[in-house]
XYZ file of C-alpha atoms in Angstrom:
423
model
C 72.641 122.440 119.970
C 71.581 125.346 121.563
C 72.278 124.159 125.626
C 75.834 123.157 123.491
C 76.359 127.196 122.341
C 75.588 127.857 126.149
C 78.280 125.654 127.330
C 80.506 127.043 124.668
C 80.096 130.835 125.985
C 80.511 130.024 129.361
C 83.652 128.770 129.244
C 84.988 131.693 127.232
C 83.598 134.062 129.898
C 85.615 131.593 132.404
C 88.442 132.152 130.228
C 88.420 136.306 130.000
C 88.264 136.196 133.578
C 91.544 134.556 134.205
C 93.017 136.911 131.534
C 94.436 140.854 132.392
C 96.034 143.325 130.095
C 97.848 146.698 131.335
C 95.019 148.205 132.246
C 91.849 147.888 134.112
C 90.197 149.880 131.341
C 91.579 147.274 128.653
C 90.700 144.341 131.171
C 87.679 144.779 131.622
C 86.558 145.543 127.791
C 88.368 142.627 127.012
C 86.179 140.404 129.606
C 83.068 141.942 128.156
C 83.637 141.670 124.614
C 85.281 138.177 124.402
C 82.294 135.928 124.157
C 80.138 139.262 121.935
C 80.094 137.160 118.574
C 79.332 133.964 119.683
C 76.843 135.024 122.380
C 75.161 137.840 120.523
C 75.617 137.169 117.006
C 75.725 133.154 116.685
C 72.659 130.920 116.025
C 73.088 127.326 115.840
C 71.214 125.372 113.113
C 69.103 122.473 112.160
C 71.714 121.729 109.584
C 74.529 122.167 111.901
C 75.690 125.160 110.334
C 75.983 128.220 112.287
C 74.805 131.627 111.836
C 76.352 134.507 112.504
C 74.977 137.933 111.758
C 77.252 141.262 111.560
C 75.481 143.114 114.732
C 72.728 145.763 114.733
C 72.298 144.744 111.237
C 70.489 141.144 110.943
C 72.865 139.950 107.965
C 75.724 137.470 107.525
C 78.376 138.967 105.515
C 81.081 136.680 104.861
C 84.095 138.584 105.508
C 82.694 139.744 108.830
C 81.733 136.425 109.577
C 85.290 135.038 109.258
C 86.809 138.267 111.159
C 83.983 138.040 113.954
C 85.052 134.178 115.013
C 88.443 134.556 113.908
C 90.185 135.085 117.478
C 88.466 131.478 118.333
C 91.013 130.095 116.514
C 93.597 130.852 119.129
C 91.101 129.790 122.084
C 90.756 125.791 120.340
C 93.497 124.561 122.522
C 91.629 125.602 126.045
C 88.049 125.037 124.443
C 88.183 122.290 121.889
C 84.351 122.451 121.748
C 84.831 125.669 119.355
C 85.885 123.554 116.610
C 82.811 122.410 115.864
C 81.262 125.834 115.589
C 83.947 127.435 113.649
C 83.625 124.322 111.382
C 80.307 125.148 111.260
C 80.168 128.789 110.348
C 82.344 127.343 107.770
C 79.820 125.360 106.542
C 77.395 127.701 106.293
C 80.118 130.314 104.496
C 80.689 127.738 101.452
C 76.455 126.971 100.925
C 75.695 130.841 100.677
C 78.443 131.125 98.143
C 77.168 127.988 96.458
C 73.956 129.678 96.386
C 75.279 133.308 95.216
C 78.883 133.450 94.575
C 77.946 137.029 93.618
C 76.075 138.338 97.097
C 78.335 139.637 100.124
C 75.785 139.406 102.913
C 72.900 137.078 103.584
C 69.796 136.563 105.445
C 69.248 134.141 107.866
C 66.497 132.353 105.801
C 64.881 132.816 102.716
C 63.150 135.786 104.194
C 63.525 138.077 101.143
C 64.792 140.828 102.811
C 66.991 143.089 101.509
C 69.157 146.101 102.481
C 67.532 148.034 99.231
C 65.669 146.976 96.290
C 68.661 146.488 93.783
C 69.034 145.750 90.176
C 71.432 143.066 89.200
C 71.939 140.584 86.379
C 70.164 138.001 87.762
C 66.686 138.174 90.382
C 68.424 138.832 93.769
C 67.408 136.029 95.456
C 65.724 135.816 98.849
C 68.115 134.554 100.876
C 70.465 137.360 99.800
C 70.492 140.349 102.033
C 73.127 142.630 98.826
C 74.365 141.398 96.084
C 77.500 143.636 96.043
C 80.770 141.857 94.392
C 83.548 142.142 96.681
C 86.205 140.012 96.022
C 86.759 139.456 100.128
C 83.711 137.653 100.388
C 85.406 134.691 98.300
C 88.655 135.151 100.382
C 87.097 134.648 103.723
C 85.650 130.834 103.947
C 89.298 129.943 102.500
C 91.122 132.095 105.253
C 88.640 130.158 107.926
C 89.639 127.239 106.491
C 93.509 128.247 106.552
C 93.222 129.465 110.204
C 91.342 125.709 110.868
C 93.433 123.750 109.322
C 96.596 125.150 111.035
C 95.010 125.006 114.370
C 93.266 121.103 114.371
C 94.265 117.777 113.200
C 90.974 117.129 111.894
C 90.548 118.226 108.631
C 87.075 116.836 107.617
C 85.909 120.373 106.589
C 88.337 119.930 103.437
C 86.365 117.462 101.731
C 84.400 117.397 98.397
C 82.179 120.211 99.136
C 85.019 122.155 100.124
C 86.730 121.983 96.657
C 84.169 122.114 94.655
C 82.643 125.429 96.151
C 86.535 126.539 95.259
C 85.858 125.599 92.146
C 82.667 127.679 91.431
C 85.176 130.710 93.263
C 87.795 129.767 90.765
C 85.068 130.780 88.236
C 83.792 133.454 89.409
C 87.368 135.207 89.630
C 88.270 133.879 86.191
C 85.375 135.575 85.132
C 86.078 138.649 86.847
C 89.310 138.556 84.947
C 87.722 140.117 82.574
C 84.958 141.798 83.820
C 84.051 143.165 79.919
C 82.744 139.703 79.086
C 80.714 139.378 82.677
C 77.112 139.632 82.922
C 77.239 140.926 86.011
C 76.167 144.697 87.218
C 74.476 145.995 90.364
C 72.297 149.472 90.280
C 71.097 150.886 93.642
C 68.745 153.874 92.970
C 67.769 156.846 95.544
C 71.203 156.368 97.102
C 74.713 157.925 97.459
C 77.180 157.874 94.681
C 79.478 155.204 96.055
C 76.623 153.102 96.825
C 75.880 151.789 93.229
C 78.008 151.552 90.165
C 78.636 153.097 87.026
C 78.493 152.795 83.890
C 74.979 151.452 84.097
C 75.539 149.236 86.470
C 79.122 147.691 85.316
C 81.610 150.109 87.144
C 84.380 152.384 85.457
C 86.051 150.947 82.623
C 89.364 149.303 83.246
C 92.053 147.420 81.106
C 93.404 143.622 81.263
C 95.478 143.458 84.137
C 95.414 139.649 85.157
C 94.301 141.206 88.585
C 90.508 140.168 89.400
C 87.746 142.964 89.223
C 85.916 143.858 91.883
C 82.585 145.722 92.523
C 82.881 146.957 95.717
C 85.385 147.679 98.840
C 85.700 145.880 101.936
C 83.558 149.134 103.606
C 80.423 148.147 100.786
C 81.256 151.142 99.274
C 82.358 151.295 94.877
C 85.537 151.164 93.789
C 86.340 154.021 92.261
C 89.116 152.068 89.843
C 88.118 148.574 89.131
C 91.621 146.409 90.725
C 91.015 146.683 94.163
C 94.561 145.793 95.625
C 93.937 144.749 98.876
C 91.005 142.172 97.993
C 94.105 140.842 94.995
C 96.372 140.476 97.269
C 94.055 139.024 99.896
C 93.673 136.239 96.942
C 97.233 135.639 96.565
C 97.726 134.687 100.003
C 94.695 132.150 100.657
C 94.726 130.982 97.316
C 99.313 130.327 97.526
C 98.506 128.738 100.829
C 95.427 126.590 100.138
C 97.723 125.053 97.140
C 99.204 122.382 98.510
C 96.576 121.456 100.113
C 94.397 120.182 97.009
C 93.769 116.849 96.614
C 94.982 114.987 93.259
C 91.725 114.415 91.830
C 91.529 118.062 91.846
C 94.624 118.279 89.803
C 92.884 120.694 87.277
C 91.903 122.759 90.045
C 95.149 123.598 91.469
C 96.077 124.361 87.969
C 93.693 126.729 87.556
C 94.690 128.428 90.726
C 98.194 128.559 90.136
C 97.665 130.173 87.240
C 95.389 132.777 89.038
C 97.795 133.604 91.476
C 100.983 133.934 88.910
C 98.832 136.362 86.679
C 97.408 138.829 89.706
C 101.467 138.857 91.023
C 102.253 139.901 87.731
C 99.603 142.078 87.539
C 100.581 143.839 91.090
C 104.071 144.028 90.005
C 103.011 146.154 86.492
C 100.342 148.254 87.445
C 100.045 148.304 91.462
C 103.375 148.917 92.246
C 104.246 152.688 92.193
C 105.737 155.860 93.566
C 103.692 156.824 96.705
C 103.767 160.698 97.677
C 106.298 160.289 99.776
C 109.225 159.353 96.863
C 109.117 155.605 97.990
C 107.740 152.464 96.157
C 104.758 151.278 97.459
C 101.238 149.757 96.885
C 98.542 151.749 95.192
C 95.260 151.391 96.852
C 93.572 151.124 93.173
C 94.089 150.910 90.095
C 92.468 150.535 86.542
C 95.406 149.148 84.275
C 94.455 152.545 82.312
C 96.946 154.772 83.874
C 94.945 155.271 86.934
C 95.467 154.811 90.616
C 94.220 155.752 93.741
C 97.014 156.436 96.273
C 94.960 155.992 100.170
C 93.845 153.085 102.784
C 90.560 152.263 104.162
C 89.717 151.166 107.323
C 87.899 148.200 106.324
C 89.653 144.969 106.059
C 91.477 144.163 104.084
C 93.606 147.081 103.834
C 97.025 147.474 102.491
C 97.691 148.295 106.681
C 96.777 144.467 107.404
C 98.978 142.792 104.250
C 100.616 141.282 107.205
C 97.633 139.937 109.066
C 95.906 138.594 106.094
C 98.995 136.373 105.751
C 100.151 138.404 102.201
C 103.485 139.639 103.404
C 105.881 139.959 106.085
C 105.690 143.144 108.258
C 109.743 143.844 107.923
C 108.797 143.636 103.984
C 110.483 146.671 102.855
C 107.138 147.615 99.915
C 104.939 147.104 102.941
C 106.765 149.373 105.236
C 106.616 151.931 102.544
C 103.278 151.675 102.336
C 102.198 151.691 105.797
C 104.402 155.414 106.287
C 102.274 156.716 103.402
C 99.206 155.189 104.363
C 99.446 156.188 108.171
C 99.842 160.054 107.473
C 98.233 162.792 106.770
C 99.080 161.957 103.136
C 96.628 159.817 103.123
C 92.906 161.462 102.885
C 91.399 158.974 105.077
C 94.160 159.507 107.708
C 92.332 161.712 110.654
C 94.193 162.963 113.667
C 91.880 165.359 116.541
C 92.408 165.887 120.149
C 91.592 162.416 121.114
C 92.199 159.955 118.264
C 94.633 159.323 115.071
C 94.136 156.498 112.575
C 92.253 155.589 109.496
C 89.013 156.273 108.694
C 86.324 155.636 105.240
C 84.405 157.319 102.884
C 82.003 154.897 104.351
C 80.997 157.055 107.748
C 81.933 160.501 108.238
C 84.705 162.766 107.720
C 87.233 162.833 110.559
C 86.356 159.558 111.814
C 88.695 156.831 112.480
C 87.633 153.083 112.658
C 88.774 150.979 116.019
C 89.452 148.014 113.741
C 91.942 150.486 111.997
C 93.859 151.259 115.238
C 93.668 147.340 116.147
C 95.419 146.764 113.008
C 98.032 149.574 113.456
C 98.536 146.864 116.505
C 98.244 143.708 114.993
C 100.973 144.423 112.236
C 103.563 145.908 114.535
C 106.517 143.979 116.116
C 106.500 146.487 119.135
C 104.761 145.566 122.183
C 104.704 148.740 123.394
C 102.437 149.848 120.003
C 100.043 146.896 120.376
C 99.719 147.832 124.082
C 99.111 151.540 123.099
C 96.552 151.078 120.295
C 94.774 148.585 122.809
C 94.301 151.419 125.294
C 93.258 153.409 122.356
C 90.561 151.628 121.230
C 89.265 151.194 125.046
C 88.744 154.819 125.497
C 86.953 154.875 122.505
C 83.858 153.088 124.323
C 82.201 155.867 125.661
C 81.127 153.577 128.759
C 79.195 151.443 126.617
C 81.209 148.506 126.815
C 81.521 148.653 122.783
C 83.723 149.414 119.957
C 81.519 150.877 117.496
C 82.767 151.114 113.905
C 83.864 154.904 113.584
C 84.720 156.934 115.895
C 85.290 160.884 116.332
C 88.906 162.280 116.450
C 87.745 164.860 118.902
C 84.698 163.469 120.749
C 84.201 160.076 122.047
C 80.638 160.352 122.172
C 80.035 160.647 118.412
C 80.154 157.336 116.936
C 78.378 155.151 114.411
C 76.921 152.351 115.144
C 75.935 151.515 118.778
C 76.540 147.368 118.054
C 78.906 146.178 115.033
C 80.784 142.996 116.440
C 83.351 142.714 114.008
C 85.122 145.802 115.787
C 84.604 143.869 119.002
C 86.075 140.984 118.199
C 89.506 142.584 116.185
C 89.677 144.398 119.500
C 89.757 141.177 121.311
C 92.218 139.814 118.480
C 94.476 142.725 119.535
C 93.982 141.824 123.465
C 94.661 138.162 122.496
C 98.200 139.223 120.511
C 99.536 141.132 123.557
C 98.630 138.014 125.911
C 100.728 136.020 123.767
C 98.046 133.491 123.147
């Protein structure tokens, strides 16, 4: 398995190689960073599942996981041996949400460690790294699955296991539905405010929407309102696309999904759909279906910037270009622009620090070449000669960054490289 993973990386070097952008600057970050998440970050396993932790931290989320391998995808013609890993990691996705459809990141093995010693509803188990609710980590096995079943004639992965760990997701968000009758909470002590929830545990109140709850952000950090838009609309698009695609003896399975999807639409449409600062109609960022909203964007995906690119809307789509004037402004309060660098940042690093994943999306949901082109050479410079993306950057100084290794910015870089090839 192993000499198999070696094979595997070596022909993606082979492939960078052959491959040149613009620049020599973009080139040769590209060439560097292409094989980063399978040959840093992958471990193959006895089960034939694969492994793949975030970077310097040792966990697997789930939405990184998917956004880490995701530019494979477009590299299955020229290696068809990545199949079998992606299928993998796929694998290995659906059994840690069979285990904890609750956690967002995991541990390699039933280690028991943990990013803090948390409270929640239930023990946190030992092969959960944080048991933070973030309706993303749901989305991502079925976008994986999406991406695999577009790109392969073998469709294998969509069996029995595949459905019924759907199933148990169906549940979950059903739940979630109405998070006042869920058991679940999660309390982090000794820690920043938007590190833990509210309310004991249980987050701010919020009203029936038909949207799904959700704990936390894409960035791990609280929602402040309870309907995290993004993550809902995230849902609509896997869930709409993964439709057709269920078998008949899951009949009451797809009904149970349609009806998912038709009440968060109609839920968007009430309560998520509003005036934006700028006079136009727009998305809110969140909402609690009390007369709240939170008008922003975060870096972290997904983001109402990547609708597109998480396969919710088109980028002409007249609500989405609304929303991407606000969101890409100075209107927005995690909107930073310095002497070096514009783009989105979080309340998850510091102030006046915008995320290269942020400025690969400003790329990846353009129709102008010249833009993707641009926001690649952006994101090079933002290396500091370490051959890395980081996760935040400084507007004004290169050299002040978090993170030293996070491969999911490495790999959305390459996803942006990939785009402007064509491939």
């Amino acid at each position: 398995m192993e000499t198999n993973l070696t094979e595997i990386i070596a022909k993606i070097e082979d492939y960078a190689v052959q491959q040149t952008l613009p620049t020599a600057k973009t080139t040769a970050l590209f060439r560097s960073l292409l094989s980063d998440a399978l040959a840093k970050a992958t471990s193959a396993e006895a089960d034939g599942t694969y492994f793949v932790k975030t970077g310097d931290i040792p966990a697997m989320w789930l939405r990184d996981a998917t956004f880490q391998v995701l530019p494979y995808i477009k590299l299955m013609k020229a290696i068809p041996e990545l199949e079998t890993v992606l299928v993998g990691v796929l694998r290995r996705e659906l059994r840690y949400v069979q285990h904890d459809p609750y956690a967002n990141a995991f541990n390699q093995t039933a280690s028991g460690a943990h990013w803090s010693d948390d409270e929640s509803d239930i023990p946190v188990s030992d092969l959960v790294w944080e048991r933070k609710f973030e309706i993303d980590s749901l989305c991502a096995p079925l976008l994986l699955a999406l991406k695999l079943h577009e790109n392969t004639d073998n469709i294998d992965f969509l069996d029995d296991e595949f459905w019924q760990t759907l199933e148990l997701i169906m549940t979950v968000l059903e739940t979630e539905q109405h998070h006042d009758q869920s058991s679940y909470y999660f309390k982090r002590l000794d820690c920043p405010d938007n590190d833990t929830l509210t309310n004991d545990g249980r987050g701010t109140p919020v009203g029936y929407t038909g949207m799904v709850w959700d704990g936390f952000r894409p960035s791990d950090n609280a929602c402040e309102y309870g309907y995290h838009v993004p993550s809902n609309l995230f849902l609509v698009a896997v869930l709409t696309k993964i439709t057709p695609l269920i078998p008949a003896k899951f009949n009451a399975l797809k009904a149970r999904v349609e009806t998912l999807v038709a009440a968060i639409q109609q839920g968007v449409t009430r309560y998520a759909m509003v005036t934006l600062p700028t006079g136009q109609v727009g998305y809110a960022y969140e909402v609690d279906g009390l007369g709240h909203q939170k008008l922003m964007d975060d870096a972290n995906v997904p983001s109402l910037l990547a609708l597109p690119f998480i396969g919710y809307t088109s980028i002409d789509d007249s609500i989405y270009q609304n929303t991407r004037e606000f969101i890409l402004s100075d209107q927005n309060p995690y909107y930073y622009q310095g002497k070096v660098l514009a783009g989105i940042g979080s309340n998850h690093t510091p102030e006046a620090y915008v995320w290269p994943i942020s400025l690969a999306m400003e790329g990846l949901t353009s129709m102008d070449q010249a833009v993707k082109v641009a926001q690649l050479e952006k994101i090079a410079v933002t290396d500091n000669e370490t051959g890395q993306c980081h996760e935040s950057v400084s507007v004004d100084d290169v050299s002040q960054y978090t993170r030293d290794w996070f491969s999911w910015a490495n790999m959305t870089y390459c996803e942006l490289a990939l785009d402007v090839l064509g491939v």
